[in-house]
XYZ file of C-alpha atoms in Angstrom:
711
model
C 9.073 24.645 -0.492
C 10.604 21.486 0.981
C 8.965 18.053 1.222
C 8.239 18.515 4.937
C 6.338 21.751 4.339
C 4.415 20.146 1.461
C 3.508 17.191 3.707
C 2.322 19.617 6.380
C 0.078 21.380 3.849
C -1.275 18.027 2.621
C -2.025 17.032 6.213
C -3.761 20.378 6.754
C -5.784 19.796 3.590
C -6.821 16.346 4.792
C -7.834 17.726 8.187
C -9.752 20.559 6.573
C -11.652 18.637 3.900
C -11.532 15.084 5.256
C -14.910 14.154 6.738
C -17.780 11.780 6.242
C -18.181 13.308 2.794
C -15.369 11.233 1.333
C -17.307 7.965 1.395
C -16.509 6.722 -2.098
C -13.618 6.226 -4.458
C -12.658 9.220 -6.692
C -13.615 7.373 -9.856
C -17.166 6.636 -8.644
C -20.073 8.900 -9.563
C -21.686 10.123 -6.377
C -24.938 10.911 -8.166
C -25.534 7.177 -8.487
C -26.121 7.075 -4.701
C -28.726 9.863 -4.696
C -31.782 7.613 -5.336
C -30.817 5.558 -2.261
C -29.861 8.405 0.072
C -32.642 10.855 -0.844
C -35.399 8.512 -2.042
C -37.644 9.112 0.953
C -37.797 12.874 0.339
C -39.351 12.583 -3.157
C -42.958 11.701 -3.751
C -42.523 11.032 -7.483
C -40.123 8.146 -8.343
C -40.114 9.288 -11.982
C -37.931 12.198 -10.873
C -34.827 9.978 -10.821
C -35.171 8.918 -14.472
C -35.374 12.554 -15.530
C -32.458 13.391 -13.217
C -30.281 10.687 -14.776
C -31.160 11.845 -18.300
C -30.347 15.462 -17.402
C -26.965 14.511 -15.880
C -26.054 12.506 -18.973
C -27.053 15.382 -21.221
C -25.072 17.920 -19.189
C -22.015 15.632 -19.209
C -22.113 14.960 -22.972
C -23.200 18.465 -24.012
C -26.548 17.402 -25.459
C -29.764 19.389 -24.754
C -31.607 18.361 -21.593
C -34.405 20.950 -21.376
C -37.122 18.258 -21.534
C -35.542 16.406 -18.626
C -35.361 19.720 -16.751
C -39.083 20.314 -17.265
C -39.814 16.812 -15.961
C -37.602 17.401 -12.901
C -39.364 20.679 -12.179
C -42.780 19.031 -12.444
C -41.846 15.961 -10.376
C -40.180 17.787 -7.449
C -40.472 20.640 -4.993
C -37.677 22.975 -3.805
C -37.668 21.394 -0.344
C -37.202 17.982 -1.969
C -34.291 19.091 -4.171
C -32.598 20.726 -1.154
C -33.391 17.938 1.334
C -30.712 17.154 3.940
C -29.800 13.525 4.724
C -28.805 12.093 8.092
C -25.163 13.220 7.584
C -26.193 16.824 6.984
C -25.525 16.738 3.233
C -27.637 17.802 0.284
C -27.330 16.513 -3.252
C -25.666 19.782 -4.273
C -23.044 19.675 -1.480
C -22.207 16.052 -2.305
C -21.844 16.820 -6.023
C -19.595 19.793 -5.170
C -17.500 17.602 -2.855
C -16.765 15.056 -5.566
C -16.271 17.649 -8.330
C -19.260 16.578 -10.426
C -19.700 19.792 -12.414
C -22.495 18.484 -14.736
C -24.542 17.360 -11.713
C -23.989 20.728 -9.999
C -25.163 22.518 -13.150
C -28.320 20.376 -13.335
C -29.203 20.860 -9.652
C -28.570 24.628 -9.694
C -30.915 24.998 -12.683
C -33.660 22.888 -11.059
C -34.422 24.647 -7.737
C -31.083 23.687 -6.099
C -29.900 26.261 -3.535
C -26.067 26.534 -3.352
C -26.308 28.594 -0.143
C -27.584 25.667 1.943
C -24.736 24.485 4.183
C -23.706 20.986 5.192
C -22.880 19.702 8.690
C -19.662 21.761 8.723
C -21.474 24.955 7.834
C -19.984 25.057 4.337
C -22.028 25.951 1.305
C -21.488 24.330 -2.080
C -19.199 27.188 -3.140
C -17.094 26.731 0.028
C -16.785 22.997 -0.670
C -15.722 23.499 -4.302
C -13.064 26.018 -3.235
C -11.766 23.811 -0.391
C -11.458 20.768 -2.682
C -10.021 22.796 -5.582
C -12.698 21.807 -8.141
C -12.312 24.491 -10.826
C -15.019 23.002 -13.049
C -17.605 23.345 -10.269
C -16.500 26.922 -9.556
C -16.849 27.714 -13.267
C -20.465 26.513 -13.108
C -21.192 28.803 -10.137
C -19.512 31.755 -11.848
C -21.404 31.108 -15.091
C -24.744 30.989 -13.269
C -23.977 34.226 -11.407
C -23.873 32.633 -7.938
C -22.029 34.708 -5.353
C -18.582 33.434 -4.336
C -18.215 35.889 -1.423
C -20.777 34.472 1.011
C -19.235 33.820 4.483
C -19.867 30.645 6.419
C -21.902 31.211 9.620
C -19.447 30.005 12.272
C -16.215 31.973 11.602
C -17.279 34.053 8.635
C -14.761 32.472 6.264
C -15.380 32.970 2.546
C -14.463 30.366 -0.089
C -11.223 32.306 -0.633
C -10.194 31.662 3.000
C -10.701 27.905 2.616
C -8.799 27.767 -0.687
C -5.876 29.687 0.831
C -5.786 27.377 3.880
C -4.905 24.374 1.666
C -2.698 26.313 -0.829
C -5.131 26.070 -3.778
C -3.515 28.935 -5.694
C -5.270 27.854 -8.910
C -8.626 28.580 -7.218
C -7.460 32.084 -6.277
C -6.241 32.660 -9.831
C -9.545 31.550 -11.361
C -11.618 33.714 -8.994
C -9.273 36.654 -9.593
C -9.691 36.268 -13.362
C -13.478 36.142 -13.020
C -13.586 39.528 -11.254
C -16.479 38.364 -9.029
C -14.480 37.579 -5.864
C -13.791 40.076 -3.069
C -10.219 39.366 -1.938
C -10.327 42.184 0.653
C -13.255 40.725 2.599
C -12.324 39.672 6.146
C -13.782 37.025 8.447
C -15.529 37.698 11.774
C -12.193 37.784 13.605
C -10.701 40.127 11.006
C -8.632 37.458 9.268
C -8.027 38.240 5.603
C -7.130 35.694 2.965
C -3.452 36.626 3.437
C -3.662 35.948 7.204
C -4.921 32.418 6.509
C -2.322 31.731 3.792
C 0.541 32.956 6.010
C -0.587 30.989 9.055
C -0.958 27.689 7.140
C 2.298 28.031 5.113
C 0.610 28.431 1.709
C 3.628 29.986 -0.029
C 2.134 30.100 -3.523
C -1.027 31.770 -2.280
C 1.017 34.296 -0.263
C 3.093 35.172 -3.334
C -0.044 35.546 -5.454
C -1.851 37.727 -2.891
C 1.026 40.141 -2.185
C 1.560 40.473 -5.944
C -2.047 41.204 -6.968
C -3.430 42.656 -3.708
C -0.564 44.508 -1.959
C -2.938 46.262 0.477
C -3.563 42.967 2.280
C -0.076 42.944 3.814
C -1.001 46.043 5.891
C -4.335 44.668 7.170
C -4.540 43.515 10.820
C -7.056 41.242 12.501
C -9.607 42.460 15.064
C -8.482 40.313 18.002
C -4.722 40.842 18.439
C -4.157 43.517 15.791
C -1.684 41.278 13.964
C -0.753 41.427 10.312
C 0.210 38.494 8.074
C 3.847 38.633 9.223
C 2.752 38.056 12.831
C 0.882 34.904 11.766
C 3.850 33.566 9.785
C 6.259 34.225 12.662
C 3.983 32.617 15.277
C 3.503 29.517 13.135
C 7.273 29.263 12.343
C 6.903 29.829 8.600
C 10.332 31.242 7.584
C 9.750 30.992 3.823
C 6.438 32.832 4.050
C 8.042 35.469 6.293
C 10.793 36.012 3.733
C 8.212 36.478 0.956
C 6.270 38.994 3.054
C 9.445 40.856 4.040
C 10.630 40.978 0.434
C 7.303 42.534 -0.588
C 7.390 45.319 2.017
C 5.497 43.888 4.996
C 6.399 45.752 8.172
C 8.151 43.785 10.917
C 8.042 46.529 13.573
C 4.272 46.419 14.071
C 3.332 45.478 17.650
C 0.316 43.383 18.525
C -1.876 43.536 21.625
C -0.581 40.331 23.138
C 3.035 41.117 23.978
C 3.833 44.574 22.693
C 6.969 43.289 21.000
C 7.932 43.470 17.394
C 7.793 40.225 15.492
C 11.476 40.338 14.625
C 12.154 38.861 18.065
C 9.765 35.988 17.487
C 11.205 34.704 14.238
C 14.895 34.105 13.694
C 16.489 34.196 10.244
C 19.521 31.924 10.060
C 22.896 33.350 9.023
C 25.249 31.558 6.599
C 27.471 30.554 9.548
C 24.522 28.948 11.295
C 23.645 27.109 8.119
C 27.229 25.820 7.806
C 27.194 24.717 11.445
C 23.920 22.888 10.916
C 25.358 21.186 7.836
C 28.426 20.048 9.807
C 26.294 18.739 12.653
C 24.052 16.845 10.270
C 24.409 13.057 10.569
C 24.559 11.112 7.300
C 22.915 7.735 7.652
C 23.995 4.638 5.762
C 21.700 2.692 3.483
C 21.338 -0.041 6.085
C 20.360 2.459 8.776
C 17.958 4.181 6.396
C 16.335 0.846 5.548
C 16.154 -0.017 9.227
C 14.558 3.343 10.061
C 12.204 3.037 7.146
C 11.181 -0.429 8.315
C 10.611 0.848 11.865
C 8.583 3.782 10.521
C 6.489 1.431 8.377
C 5.842 -0.841 11.365
C 4.922 2.148 13.528
C 2.695 3.502 10.752
C 1.035 0.097 10.338
C 0.413 -0.147 14.078
C -0.895 3.430 14.136
C -3.232 2.709 11.212
C -4.527 -0.413 12.918
C -5.086 1.493 16.147
C -6.811 4.354 14.327
C -9.044 1.902 12.444
C -10.031 0.172 15.685
C -10.650 3.535 17.312
C -12.688 4.666 14.323
C -14.750 1.458 14.416
C -15.334 1.870 18.166
C -16.351 5.508 17.704
C -18.699 4.572 14.875
C -20.353 1.932 17.081
C -20.750 4.442 19.893
C -22.035 7.036 17.456
C -24.628 4.560 16.173
C -25.808 3.826 19.739
C -25.945 7.510 20.713
C -27.686 8.425 17.464
C -30.231 5.653 17.982
C -31.033 6.871 21.516
C -31.111 10.503 20.429
C -33.310 9.774 17.425
C -35.641 7.659 19.562
C -36.170 10.427 22.137
C -36.430 13.046 19.404
C -38.982 10.922 17.566
C -41.082 10.495 20.720
C -41.042 14.239 21.380
C -41.900 14.949 17.779
C -44.802 12.487 17.879
C -46.134 14.047 21.106
C -45.954 17.474 19.507
C -47.716 16.091 16.459
C -50.528 14.695 18.623
C -50.987 18.003 20.441
C -50.845 20.096 17.257
C -54.038 21.214 15.550
C -54.996 19.595 12.301
C -54.587 21.953 9.340
C -55.892 21.768 5.813
C -52.317 21.490 4.561
C -51.787 18.336 6.654
C -54.943 16.790 5.233
C -53.932 17.733 1.692
C -50.424 16.317 2.189
C -51.742 13.015 3.602
C -54.760 12.567 1.390
C -53.149 9.482 -0.186
C -53.464 7.504 3.078
C -55.882 4.560 3.106
C -57.349 5.526 6.483
C -58.060 9.113 5.381
C -59.611 7.862 2.180
C -61.743 5.472 4.234
C -62.772 8.302 6.593
C -63.713 10.417 3.589
C -65.628 7.492 2.166
C -67.550 6.918 5.409
C -68.237 10.640 5.754
C -69.456 10.810 2.198
C -71.550 7.720 2.795
C -73.181 9.194 5.908
C -73.777 12.507 4.150
C -75.212 10.618 1.202
C -77.574 8.689 3.430
C -78.794 11.950 4.981
C -79.184 13.493 1.558
C -81.072 10.430 0.347
C -83.569 10.765 3.175
C -84.182 14.401 2.247
C -84.461 13.543 -1.392
C -87.015 10.812 -0.804
C -89.465 13.346 0.648
C -88.799 15.765 -2.161
C -88.950 13.066 -4.793
C -92.663 12.386 -4.473
C -93.473 16.094 -4.886
C -91.475 16.344 -8.023
C -92.670 13.053 -9.502
C -95.899 14.525 -10.862
C -94.177 17.613 -12.244
C -91.503 15.561 -13.862
C -93.979 13.191 -15.489
C -95.282 16.101 -17.557
C -91.916 16.790 -18.991
C -90.935 13.151 -19.472
C -92.396 12.733 -22.915
C -90.921 15.997 -24.183
C -87.592 15.215 -22.623
C -87.707 11.672 -23.935
C -88.048 12.928 -27.489
C -85.283 15.481 -27.054
C -83.080 12.963 -25.290
C -83.677 10.367 -27.992
C -82.387 12.753 -30.640
C -79.478 13.745 -28.441
C -78.817 10.082 -27.626
C -78.532 9.165 -31.292
C -76.190 12.085 -31.925
C -74.233 11.339 -28.801
C -73.928 7.662 -29.719
C -72.496 8.562 -33.094
C -70.070 11.027 -31.508
C -69.193 8.509 -28.806
C -68.417 5.866 -31.409
C -66.055 8.238 -33.165
C -64.438 9.234 -29.844
C -64.143 5.596 -28.800
C -62.491 4.728 -32.103
C -59.959 7.558 -31.658
C -59.404 6.668 -28.001
C -58.953 3.006 -28.934
C -56.318 3.932 -31.520
C -54.533 6.123 -28.967
C -54.674 3.354 -26.351
C -53.201 0.875 -28.809
C -50.433 3.313 -29.688
C -49.736 4.040 -25.996
C -49.740 0.317 -25.236
C -47.201 -0.302 -27.993
C -45.002 2.484 -26.657
C -45.223 1.086 -23.115
C -44.456 -2.435 -24.323
C -41.487 -1.087 -26.277
C -40.205 0.823 -23.228
C -40.648 -2.249 -21.010
C -38.797 -4.402 -23.561
C -35.974 -1.867 -23.807
C -35.649 -1.725 -20.024
C -35.642 -5.517 -19.797
C -32.980 -5.669 -22.518
C -30.925 -3.059 -20.711
C -31.247 -4.986 -17.450
C -30.282 -8.239 -19.183
C -27.303 -6.541 -20.829
C -26.166 -5.142 -17.488
C -26.466 -8.559 -15.826
C -24.590 -10.176 -18.725
C -21.868 -7.506 -18.491
C -21.516 -8.129 -14.751
C -21.356 -11.895 -15.307
C -18.805 -11.492 -18.107
C -16.715 -9.183 -15.965
C -16.808 -11.671 -13.069
C -15.813 -14.489 -15.429
C -12.977 -12.367 -16.801
C -11.702 -11.620 -13.299
C -11.882 -15.319 -12.341
C -10.256 -16.334 -15.602
C -7.468 -13.766 -15.140
C -6.878 -14.974 -11.586
C -6.718 -18.621 -12.751
C -4.460 -17.609 -15.629
C -2.109 -15.871 -13.194
C -2.014 -19.007 -11.035
C -1.375 -21.210 -14.094
C 1.387 -18.884 -15.285
C 3.047 -18.954 -11.855
C 2.836 -22.775 -11.755
C 4.123 -22.967 -15.320
C 7.035 -20.685 -14.501
C 7.968 -22.840 -11.485
C 7.762 -26.013 -13.618
C 9.875 -24.375 -16.336
C 12.411 -23.321 -13.714
C 12.645 -26.880 -12.397
C 12.944 -28.250 -15.957
C 15.711 -25.741 -16.760
C 17.635 -26.760 -13.635
C 17.232 -30.451 -14.507
C 18.266 -29.802 -18.136
C 21.295 -27.807 -17.002
C 22.411 -30.545 -14.597
C 21.889 -33.171 -17.289
C 23.816 -31.018 -19.757
C 26.699 -30.672 -17.260
C 26.746 -34.473 -16.743
C 26.665 -35.029 -20.520
C 29.476 -32.517 -21.000
C 31.630 -34.271 -18.382
C 30.934 -37.658 -19.988
C 31.764 -36.230 -23.419
C 35.033 -34.783 -22.101
C 35.967 -38.168 -20.572
C 35.163 -39.919 -23.870
C 37.262 -37.351 -25.767
C 40.186 -37.974 -23.387
C 39.909 -41.764 -23.838
C 39.662 -41.334 -27.633
C 42.757 -39.118 -27.630
C 44.767 -41.673 -25.601
C 43.545 -44.492 -27.830
C 44.395 -42.530 -31.001
C 47.851 -41.740 -29.602
C 48.546 -45.411 -28.839
C 47.209 -46.422 -32.233
C 49.420 -43.856 -33.986
C 52.489 -45.120 -32.104
C 51.626 -48.698 -33.047
C 51.126 -47.664 -36.690
C 54.514 -45.880 -36.715
C 56.269 -48.896 -35.139
C 54.588 -51.257 -37.612
C 55.576 -48.953 -40.465
C 59.204 -48.913 -39.265
C 59.268 -52.704 -38.864
C 57.682 -53.187 -42.272
C 60.111 -50.787 -43.891
C 63.128 -52.521 -42.248
C 61.828 -55.919 -43.373
C 61.332 -54.609 -46.920
C 64.855 -53.239 -46.987
C 66.276 -56.506 -45.629
C 64.376 -58.474 -48.273
C 65.594 -56.093 -50.934
C 69.205 -56.517 -49.800
C 68.848 -60.301 -49.790
C 67.326 -60.183 -53.296
C 70.163 -58.020 -54.557
C 72.752 -60.349 -52.997
C 71.049 -63.338 -54.556
C 70.942 -61.626 -57.945
C 74.562 -60.642 -57.626
C 75.579 -64.175 -56.750
C 73.516 -65.527 -59.638
C 75.085 -63.005 -61.965
C 78.528 -63.934 -60.735
C 77.714 -67.583 -61.282
C 76.563 -66.866 -64.829
C 79.628 -64.789 -65.431
C 81.824 -67.634 -64.193
C 80.004 -70.057 -66.419
C 80.369 -67.745 -69.405
C 84.010 -67.248 -68.572
C 84.561 -70.956 -68.444
C 82.791 -71.351 -71.736
C 84.775 -68.515 -73.227
C 87.955 -70.064 -71.895
C 86.978 -73.210 -73.595
C 85.791 -71.461 -76.790
C 88.259 -68.661 -77.096
C 91.631 -69.320 -75.635
C 92.891 -66.259 -77.402
C 90.847 -63.876 -75.585
C 91.106 -65.445 -72.139
C 93.279 -62.775 -70.653
C 91.115 -60.029 -72.170
C 87.964 -61.605 -70.930
C 89.434 -62.130 -67.514
C 90.401 -58.474 -67.394
C 86.931 -57.422 -68.511
C 85.271 -59.678 -66.007
C 87.467 -58.435 -63.206
C 86.750 -54.859 -64.183
C 83.040 -55.529 -64.397
C 83.078 -57.257 -61.023
C 84.917 -54.340 -59.433
C 82.488 -51.880 -60.982
C 79.591 -53.964 -59.716
C 81.109 -54.109 -56.269
C 81.567 -50.333 -56.272
C 78.011 -49.795 -57.409
C 76.735 -52.166 -54.730
C 78.737 -50.448 -51.972
C 77.606 -47.008 -53.201
C 74.019 -48.195 -53.275
C 74.319 -49.642 -49.756
C 75.739 -46.331 -48.551
C 72.888 -44.386 -50.188
C 70.319 -46.747 -48.678
C 71.963 -46.408 -45.241
C 71.854 -42.605 -45.530
C 68.205 -42.829 -46.631
C 67.406 -45.032 -43.591
C 69.162 -42.561 -41.297
C 67.202 -39.649 -42.837
C 63.973 -41.658 -42.464
C 64.701 -42.421 -38.798
C 65.539 -38.757 -38.168
C 62.300 -37.719 -39.884
C 60.329 -40.256 -37.819
C 61.930 -38.976 -34.594
C 61.116 -35.362 -35.545
C 57.539 -36.322 -36.379
C 57.238 -38.154 -33.064
C 58.530 -35.104 -31.158
C 56.094 -32.838 -33.001
C 53.291 -35.323 -32.309
C 54.179 -35.426 -28.593
C 54.267 -31.592 -28.498
C 50.899 -31.507 -30.270
C 49.484 -34.018 -27.791
C 50.792 -31.986 -24.845
C 49.292 -28.783 -26.313
C 46.011 -30.588 -26.933
C 46.004 -31.885 -23.347
C 46.647 -28.331 -22.057
C 43.795 -26.994 -24.201
C 41.530 -29.763 -22.934
C 42.446 -28.917 -19.339
C 41.747 -25.208 -20.036
C 38.448 -26.144 -21.683
C 37.520 -28.314 -18.693
C 38.357 -25.499 -16.279
C 36.363 -23.023 -18.400
C 33.365 -25.363 -18.560
C 33.523 -25.940 -14.796
C 33.693 -22.196 -14.192
C 30.796 -21.516 -16.579
C 28.717 -24.248 -14.953
C 29.486 -22.818 -11.505
C 28.562 -19.300 -12.668
C 25.367 -20.597 -14.253
C 24.415 -22.385 -11.036
C 25.139 -19.226 -9.017
C 23.057 -17.114 -11.430
C 20.202 -19.597 -11.186
C 20.444 -19.493 -7.391
C 20.304 -15.689 -7.489
C 17.376 -15.753 -9.926
C 15.522 -18.230 -7.705
C 16.247 -16.062 -4.663
C 15.039 -12.915 -6.461
C 11.949 -14.717 -7.777
C 11.204 -16.067 -4.290
C 11.585 -12.599 -2.750
C 9.397 -11.074 -5.473
C 6.764 -13.765 -4.905
C 6.868 -13.140 -1.153
C 6.576 -9.381 -1.752
C 3.615 -9.917 -4.110
C 1.999 -12.225 -1.580
C 2.505 -9.647 1.163
C 1.092 -6.835 -1.001
C -1.804 -9.086 -2.015
C -2.495 -9.812 1.649
C -2.410 -6.106 2.458
C -4.789 -5.356 -0.418
C -7.130 -8.120 0.713
C -7.032 -6.782 4.277
C -7.757 -3.265 3.024
C -10.594 -4.533 0.820
C -12.066 -6.492 3.741
C -11.893 -3.402 5.928
C -13.485 -1.212 3.247
C -16.215 -3.808 2.635
C -16.930 -3.932 6.370
C -17.176 -0.138 6.492
C -19.458 -0.072 3.463
C -21.648 -2.791 4.952
C -21.826 -0.902 8.231
C -22.756 2.311 6.419
C -25.338 0.451 4.340
C -26.750 -1.046 7.519
C -26.876 2.433 9.044
C -28.715 3.738 5.969
C -31.196 0.853 6.173
C -31.773 1.479 9.879
C -32.317 5.171 9.187
C -34.744 4.318 6.386
C -36.631 1.938 8.682
C -36.769 4.528 11.471
C -37.915 7.192 9.055
C -40.606 4.871 7.664
C -41.795 4.026 11.180
C -41.878 7.682 12.213
C -43.684 8.578 9.001
C -46.264 5.819 9.584
C -46.869 6.969 13.172
C -47.254 10.590 12.062
C -49.663 9.529 9.363
C -51.690 7.484 11.878
C -51.852 10.506 14.226
C -52.996 12.782 11.395
C -55.561 10.197 10.254
C -56.942 9.803 13.811
C -57.249 13.583 14.231
C -58.924 13.801 10.839
C -61.382 11.047 11.874
C -62.277 12.890 15.101
C -62.680 16.180 13.260
C -64.828 14.571 10.549
C -67.006 12.852 13.143
C -67.502 16.126 15.043
C -68.299 17.978 11.823
C -70.888 15.425 10.718
C -72.531 15.484 14.132
C -72.819 19.269 13.847
C -74.417 18.850 10.416
C -77.129 16.697 11.986
C -76.239 13.329 10.495
C -78.045 10.475 12.244
C -76.060 8.393 14.747
C -76.847 5.154 12.955
C -74.991 6.468 9.898
C -71.936 7.431 12.065
C -71.710 4.118 13.893
C -69.035 2.615 11.587
C -66.973 5.821 11.664
C -66.981 5.749 15.489
C -65.897 2.103 15.605
C -62.995 2.704 13.182
C -59.529 2.138 14.768
C -56.424 3.760 13.221
C -52.791 2.847 14.017
C -49.435 2.882 12.186
C -50.154 -0.483 10.514
C -53.411 0.448 8.767
C -52.936 4.200 8.317
């Protein structure tokens, strides 16, 4: 079954079971409204305490036989089965909301499940239509018939369950063996006719499987079987199920004389392919647009239906008020013309006016009796005086005995009264504690709701503040990062310049050191040569023999020194060249390192800029999403508030209607009671006059005026 067919069945279910019954939320207990809706029908208020105890016992599985005895003693059958202004009884309301424990209690305390509501449905019909298996189990357990037809169309509970595709109800009733699946309505419709006409595929499959004879049954009006109904209502899936299970398609009805094969058309594979090719695939944007248009149309339709419903309710209230007023006047006229019966007097004996009439009648009768007794009293006075002494003695003995017995009885009664008083005080204290606890629970719950609401507001404000702080911190961090990068660049340039200056200073210092070293070596060489010359001159003076040899040695030493000096100069020159080459290589490597570092810094700057841009974009998206979510929550909150306001207005209007009905009922009751009291006064006056009571004793009874205020 496709979604469209399921929606059609759900709509059918809402049309079938949707009425004034559904006045509360599913999680509410409807029995809590009984004391308000049915209070005026019960003469004993203590009934509701016993009723509440019995419902709690039935729900928790604890024994409730004492509460049942109290309910039976505090109520009459007509009170248990009383009908309110909407045509509902307590049993039909409990069946509507699936309250199985309440249904069990009412059925076992004079509740009649056959009494119908305003739709003509009994409690069994309601349980089947709403699919409440627990309630049906209670009826089956108590032996209540599940085959009773409703008076208008003759539908059984099985017909209503099949109309809304409650296959689980059919299965449970089939398993119980107490349901008659072959029973037809007044028009001859079987359960299969209803299931086929309202596209209840699961029910059709269940019925043709377990009760195959139903597919051959025809109704009494058009002589149509279940296949006719499916074809007329365009139910191809149901028709396929019926055909697959042997339902005849060549049966002709009375309306057209044609077989139903010409009414329904089964698509071929080619037709299906053609339909698939002709199907238009909508884009997401078009789907969203259509969905938005449908939501707007649905919103407008709901608003229009609510206004129409409110207008109809106002008109209904006016019409009901006029109708009830005229009906009440007619009823009061009939009550005035009706004869007074003993049952009326017995039922209204609690009225103040009737008690006053009885008191005046008794008073007048007593006065008449006193007059008769006065004449008889003198005759008996002498006779009684003879027996006074004897009786006084006997009475004295009896008085002493009676006093002793009375003292014992009074002591026992006093103990019982004290015990009863303690029990009453304990019950009153418990009820006061319970009431205080309930009020404290309500106050705590209200404080929790207010606290939660304030907490939500604080959290939202805190989130917004945190968001602003994060944005400020991020911007400050970006500024700090840029400043840090600039400082790093300046430090790098400064370090580079400083390194170049250090290298140049090192080179200058090294050249100066080498120049000083060369000058020192030249000075030493010249000093050495001067010493050598001096020694040579001394040797020439001291040793003439060895002059030539010394000259040769000196020359050789000088040449060797010169060679060593030139070789050393060459080595130092090569060392300087190697040092300069090394410095140049180091400078090139340093420049390459600086260029690579600059490139890395540029890459790092670009990466940081890109990350900052991405972060800003993400924050913009998050703010946009958060803003949209907040707007959506605000819109949903507004819709919920509007719905709550509408529901509160409806509840207030219904409560006002209940109060008006209670006031009208109280007024009508008071007027009826005044009429009964006036008739009782006239009848009593006539009766006393027949008995020969003197007119002076009846004067106050004649002057008595009775109306609805003092009845």
